PDB file of C-alpha atoms in Angstrom:
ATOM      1  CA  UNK A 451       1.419 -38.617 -53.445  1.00 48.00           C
ATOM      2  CA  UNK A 452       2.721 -40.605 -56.477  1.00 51.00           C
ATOM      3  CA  UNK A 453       0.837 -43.285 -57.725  1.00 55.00           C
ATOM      4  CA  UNK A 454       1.685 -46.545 -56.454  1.00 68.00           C
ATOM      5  CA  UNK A 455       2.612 -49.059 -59.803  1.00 75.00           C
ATOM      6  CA  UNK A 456       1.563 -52.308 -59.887  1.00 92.00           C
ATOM      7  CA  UNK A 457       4.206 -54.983 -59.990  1.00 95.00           C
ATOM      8  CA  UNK A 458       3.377 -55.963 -63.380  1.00 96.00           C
ATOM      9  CA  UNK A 459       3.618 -52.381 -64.682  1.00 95.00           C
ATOM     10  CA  UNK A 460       6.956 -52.385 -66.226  1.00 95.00           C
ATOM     11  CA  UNK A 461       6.066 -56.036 -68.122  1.00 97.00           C
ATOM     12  CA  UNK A 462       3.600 -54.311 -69.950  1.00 96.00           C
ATOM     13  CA  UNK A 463       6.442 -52.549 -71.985  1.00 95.00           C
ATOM     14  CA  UNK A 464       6.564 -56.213 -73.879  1.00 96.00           C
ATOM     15  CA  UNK A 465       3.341 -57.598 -73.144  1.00 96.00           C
ATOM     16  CA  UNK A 466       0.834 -58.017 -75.574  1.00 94.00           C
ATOM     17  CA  UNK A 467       2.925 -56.672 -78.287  1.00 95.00           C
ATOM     18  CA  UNK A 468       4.532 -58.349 -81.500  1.00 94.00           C
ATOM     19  CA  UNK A 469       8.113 -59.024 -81.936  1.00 93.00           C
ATOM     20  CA  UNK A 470       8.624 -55.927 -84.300  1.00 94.00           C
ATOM     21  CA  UNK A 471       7.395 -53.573 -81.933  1.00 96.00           C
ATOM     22  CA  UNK A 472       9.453 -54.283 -78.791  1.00 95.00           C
ATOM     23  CA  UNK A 473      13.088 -52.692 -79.086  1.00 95.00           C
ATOM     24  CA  UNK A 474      16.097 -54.621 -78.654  1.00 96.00           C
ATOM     25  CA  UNK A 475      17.475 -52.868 -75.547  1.00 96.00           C
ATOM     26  CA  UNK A 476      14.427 -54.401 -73.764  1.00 96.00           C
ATOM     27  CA  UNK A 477      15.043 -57.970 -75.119  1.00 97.00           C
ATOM     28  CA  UNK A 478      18.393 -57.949 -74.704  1.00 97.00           C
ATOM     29  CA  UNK A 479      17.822 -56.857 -70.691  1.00 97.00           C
ATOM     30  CA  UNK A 480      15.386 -59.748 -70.681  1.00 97.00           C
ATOM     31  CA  UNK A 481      18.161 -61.946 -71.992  1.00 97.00           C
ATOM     32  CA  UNK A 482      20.509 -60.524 -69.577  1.00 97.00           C
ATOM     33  CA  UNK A 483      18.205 -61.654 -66.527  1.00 97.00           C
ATOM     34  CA  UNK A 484      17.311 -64.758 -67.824  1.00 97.00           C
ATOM     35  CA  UNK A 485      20.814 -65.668 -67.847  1.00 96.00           C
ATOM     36  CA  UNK A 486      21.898 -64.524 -64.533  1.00 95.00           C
ATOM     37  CA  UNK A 487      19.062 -66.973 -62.838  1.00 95.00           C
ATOM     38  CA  UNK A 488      20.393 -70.286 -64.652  1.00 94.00           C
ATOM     39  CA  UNK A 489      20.716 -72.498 -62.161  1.00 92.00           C
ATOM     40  CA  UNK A 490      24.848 -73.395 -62.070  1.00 89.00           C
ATOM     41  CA  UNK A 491      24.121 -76.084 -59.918  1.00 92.00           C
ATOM     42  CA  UNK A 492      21.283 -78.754 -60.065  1.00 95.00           C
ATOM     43  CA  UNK A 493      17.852 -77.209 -59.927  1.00 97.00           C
ATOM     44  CA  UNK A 494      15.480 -77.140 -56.556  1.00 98.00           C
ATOM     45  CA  UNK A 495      12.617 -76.239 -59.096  1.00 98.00           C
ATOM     46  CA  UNK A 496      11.281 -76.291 -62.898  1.00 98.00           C
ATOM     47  CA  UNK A 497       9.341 -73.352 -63.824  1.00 98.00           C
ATOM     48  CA  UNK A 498       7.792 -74.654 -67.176  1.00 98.00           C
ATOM     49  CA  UNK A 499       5.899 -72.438 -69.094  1.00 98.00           C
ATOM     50  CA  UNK A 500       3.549 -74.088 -72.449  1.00 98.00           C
ATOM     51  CA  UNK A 501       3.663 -71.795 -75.138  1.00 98.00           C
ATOM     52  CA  UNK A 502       1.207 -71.885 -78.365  1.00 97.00           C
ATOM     53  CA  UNK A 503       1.009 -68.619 -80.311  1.00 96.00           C
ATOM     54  CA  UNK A 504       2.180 -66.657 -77.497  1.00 97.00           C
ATOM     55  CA  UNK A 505       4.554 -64.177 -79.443  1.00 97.00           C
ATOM     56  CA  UNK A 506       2.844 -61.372 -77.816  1.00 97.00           C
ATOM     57  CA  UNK A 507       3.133 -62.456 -74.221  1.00 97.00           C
ATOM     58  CA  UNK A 508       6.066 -64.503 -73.891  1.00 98.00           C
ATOM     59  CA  UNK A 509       8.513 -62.537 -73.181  1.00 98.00           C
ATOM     60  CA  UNK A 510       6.715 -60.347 -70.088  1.00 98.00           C
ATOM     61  CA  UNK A 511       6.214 -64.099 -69.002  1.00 98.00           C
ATOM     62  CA  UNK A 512       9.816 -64.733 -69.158  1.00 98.00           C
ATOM     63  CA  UNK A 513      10.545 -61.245 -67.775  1.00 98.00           C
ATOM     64  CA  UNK A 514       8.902 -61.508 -64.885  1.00 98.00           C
ATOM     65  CA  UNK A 515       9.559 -65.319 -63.870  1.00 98.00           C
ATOM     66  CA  UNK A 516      13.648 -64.295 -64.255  1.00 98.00           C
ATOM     67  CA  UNK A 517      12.794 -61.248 -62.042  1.00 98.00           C
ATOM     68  CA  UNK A 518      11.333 -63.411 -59.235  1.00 98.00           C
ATOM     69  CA  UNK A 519      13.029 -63.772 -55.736  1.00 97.00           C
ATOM     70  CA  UNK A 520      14.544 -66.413 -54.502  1.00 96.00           C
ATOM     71  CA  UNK A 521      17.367 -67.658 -52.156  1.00 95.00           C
ATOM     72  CA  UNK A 522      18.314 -71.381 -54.274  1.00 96.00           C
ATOM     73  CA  UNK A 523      18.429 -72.247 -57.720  1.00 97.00           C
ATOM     74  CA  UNK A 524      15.536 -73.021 -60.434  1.00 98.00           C
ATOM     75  CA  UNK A 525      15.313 -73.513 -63.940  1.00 98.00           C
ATOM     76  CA  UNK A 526      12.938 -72.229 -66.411  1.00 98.00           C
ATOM     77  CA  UNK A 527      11.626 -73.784 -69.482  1.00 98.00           C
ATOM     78  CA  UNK A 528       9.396 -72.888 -72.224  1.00 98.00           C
ATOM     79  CA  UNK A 529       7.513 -75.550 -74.247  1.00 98.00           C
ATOM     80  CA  UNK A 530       7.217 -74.712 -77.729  1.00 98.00           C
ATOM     81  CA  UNK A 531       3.713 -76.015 -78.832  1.00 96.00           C
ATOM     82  CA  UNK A 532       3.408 -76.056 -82.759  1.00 92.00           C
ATOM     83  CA  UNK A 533       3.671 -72.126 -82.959  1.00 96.00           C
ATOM     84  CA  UNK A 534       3.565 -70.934 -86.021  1.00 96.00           C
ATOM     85  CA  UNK A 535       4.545 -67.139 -85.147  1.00 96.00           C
ATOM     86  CA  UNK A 536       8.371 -65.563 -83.975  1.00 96.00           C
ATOM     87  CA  UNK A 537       7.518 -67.172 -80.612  1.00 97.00           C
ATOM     88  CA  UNK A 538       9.980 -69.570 -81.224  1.00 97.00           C
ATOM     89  CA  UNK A 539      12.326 -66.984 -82.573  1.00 97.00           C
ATOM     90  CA  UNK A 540      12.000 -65.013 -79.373  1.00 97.00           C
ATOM     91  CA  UNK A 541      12.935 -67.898 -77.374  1.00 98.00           C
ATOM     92  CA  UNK A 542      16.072 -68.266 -79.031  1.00 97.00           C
ATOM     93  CA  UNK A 543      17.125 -64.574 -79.131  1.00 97.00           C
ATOM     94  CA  UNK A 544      16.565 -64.475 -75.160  1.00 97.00           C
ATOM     95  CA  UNK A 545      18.475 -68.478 -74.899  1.00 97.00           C
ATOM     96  CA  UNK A 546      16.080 -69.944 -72.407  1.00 98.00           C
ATOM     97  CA  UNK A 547      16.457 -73.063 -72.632  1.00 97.00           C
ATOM     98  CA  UNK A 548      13.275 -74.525 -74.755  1.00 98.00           C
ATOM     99  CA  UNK A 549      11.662 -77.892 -76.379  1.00 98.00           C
ATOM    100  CA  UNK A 550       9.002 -78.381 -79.262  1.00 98.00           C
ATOM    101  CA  UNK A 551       6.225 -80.362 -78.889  1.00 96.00           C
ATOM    102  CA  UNK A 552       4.580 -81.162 -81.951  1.00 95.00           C
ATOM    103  CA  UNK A 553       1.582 -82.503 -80.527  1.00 95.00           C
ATOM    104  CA  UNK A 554      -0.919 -80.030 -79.912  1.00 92.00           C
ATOM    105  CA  UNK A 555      -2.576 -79.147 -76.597  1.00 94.00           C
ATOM    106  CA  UNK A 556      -2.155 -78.441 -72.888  1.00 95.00           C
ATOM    107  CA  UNK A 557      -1.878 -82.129 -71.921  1.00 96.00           C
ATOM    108  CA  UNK A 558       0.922 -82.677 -74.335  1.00 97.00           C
ATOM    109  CA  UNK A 559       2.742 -79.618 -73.993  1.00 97.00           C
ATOM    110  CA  UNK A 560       2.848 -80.335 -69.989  1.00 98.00           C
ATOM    111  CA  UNK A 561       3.960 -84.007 -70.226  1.00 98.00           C
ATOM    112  CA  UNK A 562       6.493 -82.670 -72.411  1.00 98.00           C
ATOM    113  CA  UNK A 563       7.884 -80.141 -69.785  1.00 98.00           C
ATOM    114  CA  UNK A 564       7.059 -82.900 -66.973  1.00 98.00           C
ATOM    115  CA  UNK A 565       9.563 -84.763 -69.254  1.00 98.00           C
ATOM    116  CA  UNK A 566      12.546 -82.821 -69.002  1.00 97.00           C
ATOM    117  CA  UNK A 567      12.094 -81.327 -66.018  1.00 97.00           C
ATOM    118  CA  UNK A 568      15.424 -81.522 -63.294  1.00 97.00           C
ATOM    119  CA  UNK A 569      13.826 -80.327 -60.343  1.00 97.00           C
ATOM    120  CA  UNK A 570      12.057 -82.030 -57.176  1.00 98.00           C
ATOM    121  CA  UNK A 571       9.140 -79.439 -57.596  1.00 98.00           C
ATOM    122  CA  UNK A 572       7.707 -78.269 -60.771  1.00 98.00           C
ATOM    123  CA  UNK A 573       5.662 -75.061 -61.488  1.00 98.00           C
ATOM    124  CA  UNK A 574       3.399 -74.861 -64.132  1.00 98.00           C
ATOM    125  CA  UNK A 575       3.124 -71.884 -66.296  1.00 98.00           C
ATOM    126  CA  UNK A 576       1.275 -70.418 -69.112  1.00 98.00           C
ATOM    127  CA  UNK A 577       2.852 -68.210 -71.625  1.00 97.00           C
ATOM    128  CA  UNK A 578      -0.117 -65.692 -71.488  1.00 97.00           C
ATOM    129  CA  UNK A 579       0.197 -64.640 -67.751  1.00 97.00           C
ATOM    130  CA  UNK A 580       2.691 -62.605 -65.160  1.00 98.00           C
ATOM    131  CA  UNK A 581       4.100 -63.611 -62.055  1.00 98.00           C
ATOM    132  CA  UNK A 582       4.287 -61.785 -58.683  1.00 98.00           C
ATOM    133  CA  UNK A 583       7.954 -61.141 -57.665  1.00 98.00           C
ATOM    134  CA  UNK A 584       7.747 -64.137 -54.507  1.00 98.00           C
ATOM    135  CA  UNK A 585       5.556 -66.514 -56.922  1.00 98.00           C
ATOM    136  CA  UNK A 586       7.672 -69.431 -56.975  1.00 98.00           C
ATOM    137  CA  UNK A 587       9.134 -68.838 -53.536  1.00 98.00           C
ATOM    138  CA  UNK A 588       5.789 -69.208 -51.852  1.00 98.00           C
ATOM    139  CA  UNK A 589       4.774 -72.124 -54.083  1.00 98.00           C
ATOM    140  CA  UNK A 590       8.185 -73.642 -52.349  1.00 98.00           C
ATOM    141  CA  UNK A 591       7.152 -72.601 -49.146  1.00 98.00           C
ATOM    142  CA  UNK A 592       4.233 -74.821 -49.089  1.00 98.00           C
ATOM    143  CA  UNK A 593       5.463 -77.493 -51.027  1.00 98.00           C
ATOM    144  CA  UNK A 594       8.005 -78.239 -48.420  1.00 98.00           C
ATOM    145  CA  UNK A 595       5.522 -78.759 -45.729  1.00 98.00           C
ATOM    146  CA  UNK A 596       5.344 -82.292 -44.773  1.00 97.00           C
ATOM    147  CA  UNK A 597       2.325 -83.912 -46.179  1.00 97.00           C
ATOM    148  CA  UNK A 598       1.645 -81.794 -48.720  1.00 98.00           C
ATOM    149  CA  UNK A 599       2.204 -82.234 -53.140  1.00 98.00           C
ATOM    150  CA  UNK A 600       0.450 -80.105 -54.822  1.00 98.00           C
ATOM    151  CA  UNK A 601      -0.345 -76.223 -54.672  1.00 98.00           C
ATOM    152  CA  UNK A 602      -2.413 -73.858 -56.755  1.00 98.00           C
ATOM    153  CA  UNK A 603      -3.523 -70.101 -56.118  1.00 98.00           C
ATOM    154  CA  UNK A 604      -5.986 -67.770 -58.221  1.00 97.00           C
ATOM    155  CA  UNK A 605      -5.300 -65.107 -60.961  1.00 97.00           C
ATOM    156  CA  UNK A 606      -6.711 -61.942 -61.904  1.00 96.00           C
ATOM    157  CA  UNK A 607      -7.193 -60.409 -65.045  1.00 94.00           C
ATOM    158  CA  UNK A 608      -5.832 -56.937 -66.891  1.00 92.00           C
ATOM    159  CA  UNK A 609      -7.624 -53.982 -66.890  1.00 89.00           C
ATOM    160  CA  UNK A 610      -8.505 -52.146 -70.448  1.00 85.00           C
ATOM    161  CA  UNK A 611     -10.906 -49.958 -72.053  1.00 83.00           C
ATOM    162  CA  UNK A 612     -13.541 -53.060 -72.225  1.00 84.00           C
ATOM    163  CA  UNK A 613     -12.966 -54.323 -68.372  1.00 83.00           C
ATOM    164  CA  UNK A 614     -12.386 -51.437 -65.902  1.00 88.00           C
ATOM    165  CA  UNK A 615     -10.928 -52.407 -62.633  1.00 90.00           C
ATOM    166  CA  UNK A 616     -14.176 -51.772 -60.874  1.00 90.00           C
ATOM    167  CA  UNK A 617     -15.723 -54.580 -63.079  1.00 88.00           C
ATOM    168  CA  UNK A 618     -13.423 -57.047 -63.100  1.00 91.00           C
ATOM    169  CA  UNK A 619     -12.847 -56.493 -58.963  1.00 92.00           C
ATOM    170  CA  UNK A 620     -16.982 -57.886 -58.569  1.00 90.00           C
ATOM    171  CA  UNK A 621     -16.179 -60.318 -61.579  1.00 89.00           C
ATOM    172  CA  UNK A 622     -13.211 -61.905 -59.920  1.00 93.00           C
ATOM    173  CA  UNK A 623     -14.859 -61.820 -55.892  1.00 93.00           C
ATOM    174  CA  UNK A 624     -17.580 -63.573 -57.356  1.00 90.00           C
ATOM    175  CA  UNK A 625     -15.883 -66.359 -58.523  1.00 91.00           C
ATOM    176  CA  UNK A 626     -13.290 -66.662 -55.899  1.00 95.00           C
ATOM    177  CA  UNK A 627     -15.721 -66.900 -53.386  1.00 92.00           C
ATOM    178  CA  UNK A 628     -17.285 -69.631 -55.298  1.00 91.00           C
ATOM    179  CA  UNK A 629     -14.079 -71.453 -55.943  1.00 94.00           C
ATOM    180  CA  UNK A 630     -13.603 -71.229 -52.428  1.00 95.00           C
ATOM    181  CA  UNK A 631     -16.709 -73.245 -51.891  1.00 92.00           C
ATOM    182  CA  UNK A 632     -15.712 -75.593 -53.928  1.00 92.00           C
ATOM    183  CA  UNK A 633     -12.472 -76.390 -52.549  1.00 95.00           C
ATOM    184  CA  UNK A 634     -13.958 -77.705 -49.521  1.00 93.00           C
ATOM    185  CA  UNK A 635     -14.971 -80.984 -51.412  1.00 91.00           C
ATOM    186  CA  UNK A 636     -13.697 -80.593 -54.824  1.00 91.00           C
ATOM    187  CA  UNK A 637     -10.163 -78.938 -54.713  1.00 94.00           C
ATOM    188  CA  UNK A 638      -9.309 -80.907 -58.214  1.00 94.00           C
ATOM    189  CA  UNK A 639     -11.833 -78.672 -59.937  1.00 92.00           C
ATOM    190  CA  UNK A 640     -10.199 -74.833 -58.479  1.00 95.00           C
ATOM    191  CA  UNK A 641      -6.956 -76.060 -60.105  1.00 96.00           C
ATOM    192  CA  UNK A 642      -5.467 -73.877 -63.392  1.00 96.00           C
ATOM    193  CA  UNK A 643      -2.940 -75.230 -64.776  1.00 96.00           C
ATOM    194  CA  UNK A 644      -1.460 -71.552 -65.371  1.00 97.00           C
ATOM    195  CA  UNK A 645      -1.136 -71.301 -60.887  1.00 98.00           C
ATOM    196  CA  UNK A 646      -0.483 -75.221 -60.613  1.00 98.00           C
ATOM    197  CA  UNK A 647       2.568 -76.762 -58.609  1.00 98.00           C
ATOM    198  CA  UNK A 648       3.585 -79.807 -57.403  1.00 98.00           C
ATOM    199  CA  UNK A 649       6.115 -82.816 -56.217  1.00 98.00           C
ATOM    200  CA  UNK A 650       8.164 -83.424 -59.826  1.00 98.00           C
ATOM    201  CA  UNK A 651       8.488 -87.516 -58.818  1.00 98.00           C
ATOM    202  CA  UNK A 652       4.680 -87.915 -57.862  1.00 98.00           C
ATOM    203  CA  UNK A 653       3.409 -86.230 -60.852  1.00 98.00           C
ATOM    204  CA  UNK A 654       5.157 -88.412 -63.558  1.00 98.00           C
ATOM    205  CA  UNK A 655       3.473 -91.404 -61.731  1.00 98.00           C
ATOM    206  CA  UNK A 656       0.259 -89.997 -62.487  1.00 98.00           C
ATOM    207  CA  UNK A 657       1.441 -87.841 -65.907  1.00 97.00           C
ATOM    208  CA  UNK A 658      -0.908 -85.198 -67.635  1.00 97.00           C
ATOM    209  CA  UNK A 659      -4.215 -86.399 -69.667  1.00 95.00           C
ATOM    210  CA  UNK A 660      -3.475 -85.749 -73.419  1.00 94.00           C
ATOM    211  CA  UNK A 661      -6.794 -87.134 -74.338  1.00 91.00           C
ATOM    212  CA  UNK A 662      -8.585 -84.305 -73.169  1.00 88.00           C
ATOM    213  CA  UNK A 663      -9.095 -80.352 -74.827  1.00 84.00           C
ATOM    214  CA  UNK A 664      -8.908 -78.732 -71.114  1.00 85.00           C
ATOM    215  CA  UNK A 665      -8.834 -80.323 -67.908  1.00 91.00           C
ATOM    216  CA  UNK A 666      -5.442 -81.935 -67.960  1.00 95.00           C
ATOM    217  CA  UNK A 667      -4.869 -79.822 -64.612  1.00 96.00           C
ATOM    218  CA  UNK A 668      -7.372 -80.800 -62.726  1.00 95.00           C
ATOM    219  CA  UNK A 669      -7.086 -84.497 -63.848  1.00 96.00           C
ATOM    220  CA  UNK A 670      -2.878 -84.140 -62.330  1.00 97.00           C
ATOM    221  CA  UNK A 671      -4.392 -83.057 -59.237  1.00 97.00           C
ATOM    222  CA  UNK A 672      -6.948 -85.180 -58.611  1.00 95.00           C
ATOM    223  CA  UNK A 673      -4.360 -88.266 -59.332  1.00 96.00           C
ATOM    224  CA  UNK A 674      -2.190 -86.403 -56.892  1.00 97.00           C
ATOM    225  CA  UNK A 675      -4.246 -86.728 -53.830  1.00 95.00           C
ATOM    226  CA  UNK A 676      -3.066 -90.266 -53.340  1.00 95.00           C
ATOM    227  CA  UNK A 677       0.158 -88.932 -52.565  1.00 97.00           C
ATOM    228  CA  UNK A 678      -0.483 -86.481 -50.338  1.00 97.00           C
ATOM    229  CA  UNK A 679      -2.473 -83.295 -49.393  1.00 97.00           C
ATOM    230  CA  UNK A 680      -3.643 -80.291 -52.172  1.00 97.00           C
ATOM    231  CA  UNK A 681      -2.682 -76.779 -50.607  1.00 98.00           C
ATOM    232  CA  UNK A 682      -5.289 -73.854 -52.026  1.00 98.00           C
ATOM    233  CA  UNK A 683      -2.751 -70.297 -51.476  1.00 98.00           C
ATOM    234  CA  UNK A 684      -4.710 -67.173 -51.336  1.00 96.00           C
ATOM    235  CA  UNK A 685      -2.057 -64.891 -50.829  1.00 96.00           C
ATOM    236  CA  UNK A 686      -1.432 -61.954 -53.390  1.00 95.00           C
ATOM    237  CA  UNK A 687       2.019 -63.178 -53.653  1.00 97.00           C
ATOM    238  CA  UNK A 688       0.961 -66.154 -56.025  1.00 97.00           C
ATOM    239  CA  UNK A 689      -1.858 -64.481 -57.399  1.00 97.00           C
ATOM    240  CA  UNK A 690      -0.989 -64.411 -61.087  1.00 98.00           C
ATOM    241  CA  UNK A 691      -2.195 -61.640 -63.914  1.00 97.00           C
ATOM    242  CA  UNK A 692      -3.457 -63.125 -67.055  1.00 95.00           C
ATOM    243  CA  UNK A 693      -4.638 -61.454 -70.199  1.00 90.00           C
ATOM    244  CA  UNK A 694      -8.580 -61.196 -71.469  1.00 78.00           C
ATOM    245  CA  UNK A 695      -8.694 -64.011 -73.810  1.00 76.00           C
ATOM    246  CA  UNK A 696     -10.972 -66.260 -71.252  1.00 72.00           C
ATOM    247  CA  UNK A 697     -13.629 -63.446 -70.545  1.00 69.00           C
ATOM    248  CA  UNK A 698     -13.107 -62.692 -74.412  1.00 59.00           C
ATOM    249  CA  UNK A 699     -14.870 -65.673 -75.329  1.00 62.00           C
ATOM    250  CA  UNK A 700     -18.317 -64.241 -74.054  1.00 60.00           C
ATOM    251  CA  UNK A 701     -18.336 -60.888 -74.636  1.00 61.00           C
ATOM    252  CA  UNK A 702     -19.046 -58.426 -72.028  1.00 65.00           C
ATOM    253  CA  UNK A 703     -18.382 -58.927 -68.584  1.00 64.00           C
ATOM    254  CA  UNK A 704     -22.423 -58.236 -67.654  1.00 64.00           C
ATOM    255  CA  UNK A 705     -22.268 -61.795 -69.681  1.00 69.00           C
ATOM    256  CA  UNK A 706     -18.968 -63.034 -67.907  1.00 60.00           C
ATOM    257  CA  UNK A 707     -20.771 -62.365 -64.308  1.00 64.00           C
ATOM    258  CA  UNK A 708     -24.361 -64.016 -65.424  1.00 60.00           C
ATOM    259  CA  UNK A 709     -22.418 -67.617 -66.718  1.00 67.00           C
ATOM    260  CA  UNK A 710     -20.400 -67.581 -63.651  1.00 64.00           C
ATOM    261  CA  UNK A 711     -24.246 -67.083 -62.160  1.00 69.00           C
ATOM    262  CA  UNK A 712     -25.730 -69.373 -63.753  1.00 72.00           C
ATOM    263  CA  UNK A 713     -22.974 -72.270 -63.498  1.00 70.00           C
ATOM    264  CA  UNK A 714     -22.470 -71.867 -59.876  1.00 67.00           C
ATOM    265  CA  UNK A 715     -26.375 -72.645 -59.591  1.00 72.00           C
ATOM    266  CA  UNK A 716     -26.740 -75.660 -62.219  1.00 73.00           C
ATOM    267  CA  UNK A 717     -23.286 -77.442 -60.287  1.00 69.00           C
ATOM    268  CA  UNK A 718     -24.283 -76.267 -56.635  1.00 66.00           C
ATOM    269  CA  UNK A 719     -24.526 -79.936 -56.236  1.00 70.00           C
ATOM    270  CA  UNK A 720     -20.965 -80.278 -57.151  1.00 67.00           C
ATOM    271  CA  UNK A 721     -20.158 -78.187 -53.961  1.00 69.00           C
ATOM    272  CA  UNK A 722     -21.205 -80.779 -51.417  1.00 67.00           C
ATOM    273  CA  UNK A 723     -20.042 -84.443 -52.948  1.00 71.00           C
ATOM    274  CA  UNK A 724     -16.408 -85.553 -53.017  1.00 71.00           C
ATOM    275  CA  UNK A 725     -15.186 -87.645 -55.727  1.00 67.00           C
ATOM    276  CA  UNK A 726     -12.115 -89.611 -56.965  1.00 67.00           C
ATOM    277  CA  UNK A 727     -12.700 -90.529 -59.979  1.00 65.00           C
TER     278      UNK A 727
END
């Protein structure tokens, strides 16, 4: 029997390499689809992706956002923020439809795609990180229930010489069972801004922190409770692939699993108290 390929084997031709090394065939068929989803009528959704330094991921970001299935129209948009690599020269050479924000961080980059956004819902994105093939379909799905303006889902990481599969399956069980503690009474704090949707209207009457280094995501969706109910997806079909960069910061994944450990303990409180502030 042939081996089964993951959905996000054939973005991997693009992702995490530079400009230089990807050939032109390839960007020119991720051109190709990008243009055939532009929305020729007005927009149900805004897929904005926030994009800092992300020459070597961008474009299997793009890829597999155009290559996602869906019965009405969206519109995608990338946020340049302040890169100072070709990822603003890939943008053009693909023509999706892009802004530069200056102003460097999440926050700002969001509010600026918040800004110029068309469509009643909005997905966030994150220029590091592939989507399933029924992401933003299922995000819709929910999003039209009555009562309900913001979804999120959880992501998994890419397998390499330094995290095997085997690891990074205990790794990422661990902390989804944990975040699925936490939802119970603090959904705002599951929420990544890179698996984030919501109502377009009710989120510019709260608008994203720029004050803050991270948590401009969870900030959105705790301001969004007033206006209705947060929807945790567990599905596979919104469960996004990121690269390493996160478990990067500490190393080995032994010393990934012990901090997720040791800061489920120290904020077990956190797990039983409801805030809204």
């Amino acid at each position: 029997k042939p081996k089964k390929m993951k959905w996000y084997s054939k973005y991997l031709e693009v992702f995490e390499h530079s400009s230089k090394e990807i050939p032109n065939t390839i960007k020119d068929r991720i051109a190709n689809q990008i243009r055939t989803v532009m929305p020729k009528e007005a927009p149900l959704c805004s897929v904005i992706a926030i994009a800092h330094n992300e020459e070597t991921h961008i474009l299997g970001c793009l890829w597999s956002l155009a290559d996602n299935i869906c019965d009405f129209p969206f519109e995608i948009i990338v946020v340049n923020n302040h890169s100072t690599d070709a990822t603003e020269q890939l943008l053009k050479e693909v023509g999706v439809t892009y802004y530069n924000e200056e102003k460097q961080s999440p926050g700002f980059a969001r509010q600026c795609g918040l800004n110029h956004a068309y469509g009643k819902y909005h997905i966030c994105i994150d220029a590091d990180t592939l989507y399933p093939p029924h992401y933003i379909a299922t995000h819709l799905k929910y999003l039209e229930q009555p009562g309900i303006v913001c979804t999120y889902g959880l992501w998994s990481f890419l397998p390499d010489e330094k995290y095997t599969k085997t690891g990074l399956f205990f790794y990422e069980s661990l902390r989804d069972l944990y975040l699925l503690l936490q939802n119970i009474k603090r959904p705002e704090l599951v929420v990544r801004g890179m698996v984030l949707a919501f109502h377009t209207e009710s989120a510019r009457k709260v608008g994203f922190r720029t004050d803050v280094i991270r948590g401009e995501d969870g900030k959105m969706a705790l301001g969004l409770k007033q206006y209705g109910k947060l929807k945790f997806i567990k599905s596979h079909k919104v469960r996004a692939v990121t690269n390493n960069s996160i478990l990067n910061n500490k190393g080995r994944l032994i010393n990934n699993i012990w901090f997720r450990i040791k800061k489920g303990v120290k904020n077990f409180k956190l797990l039983l108290t409801t805030k809204t502030e």
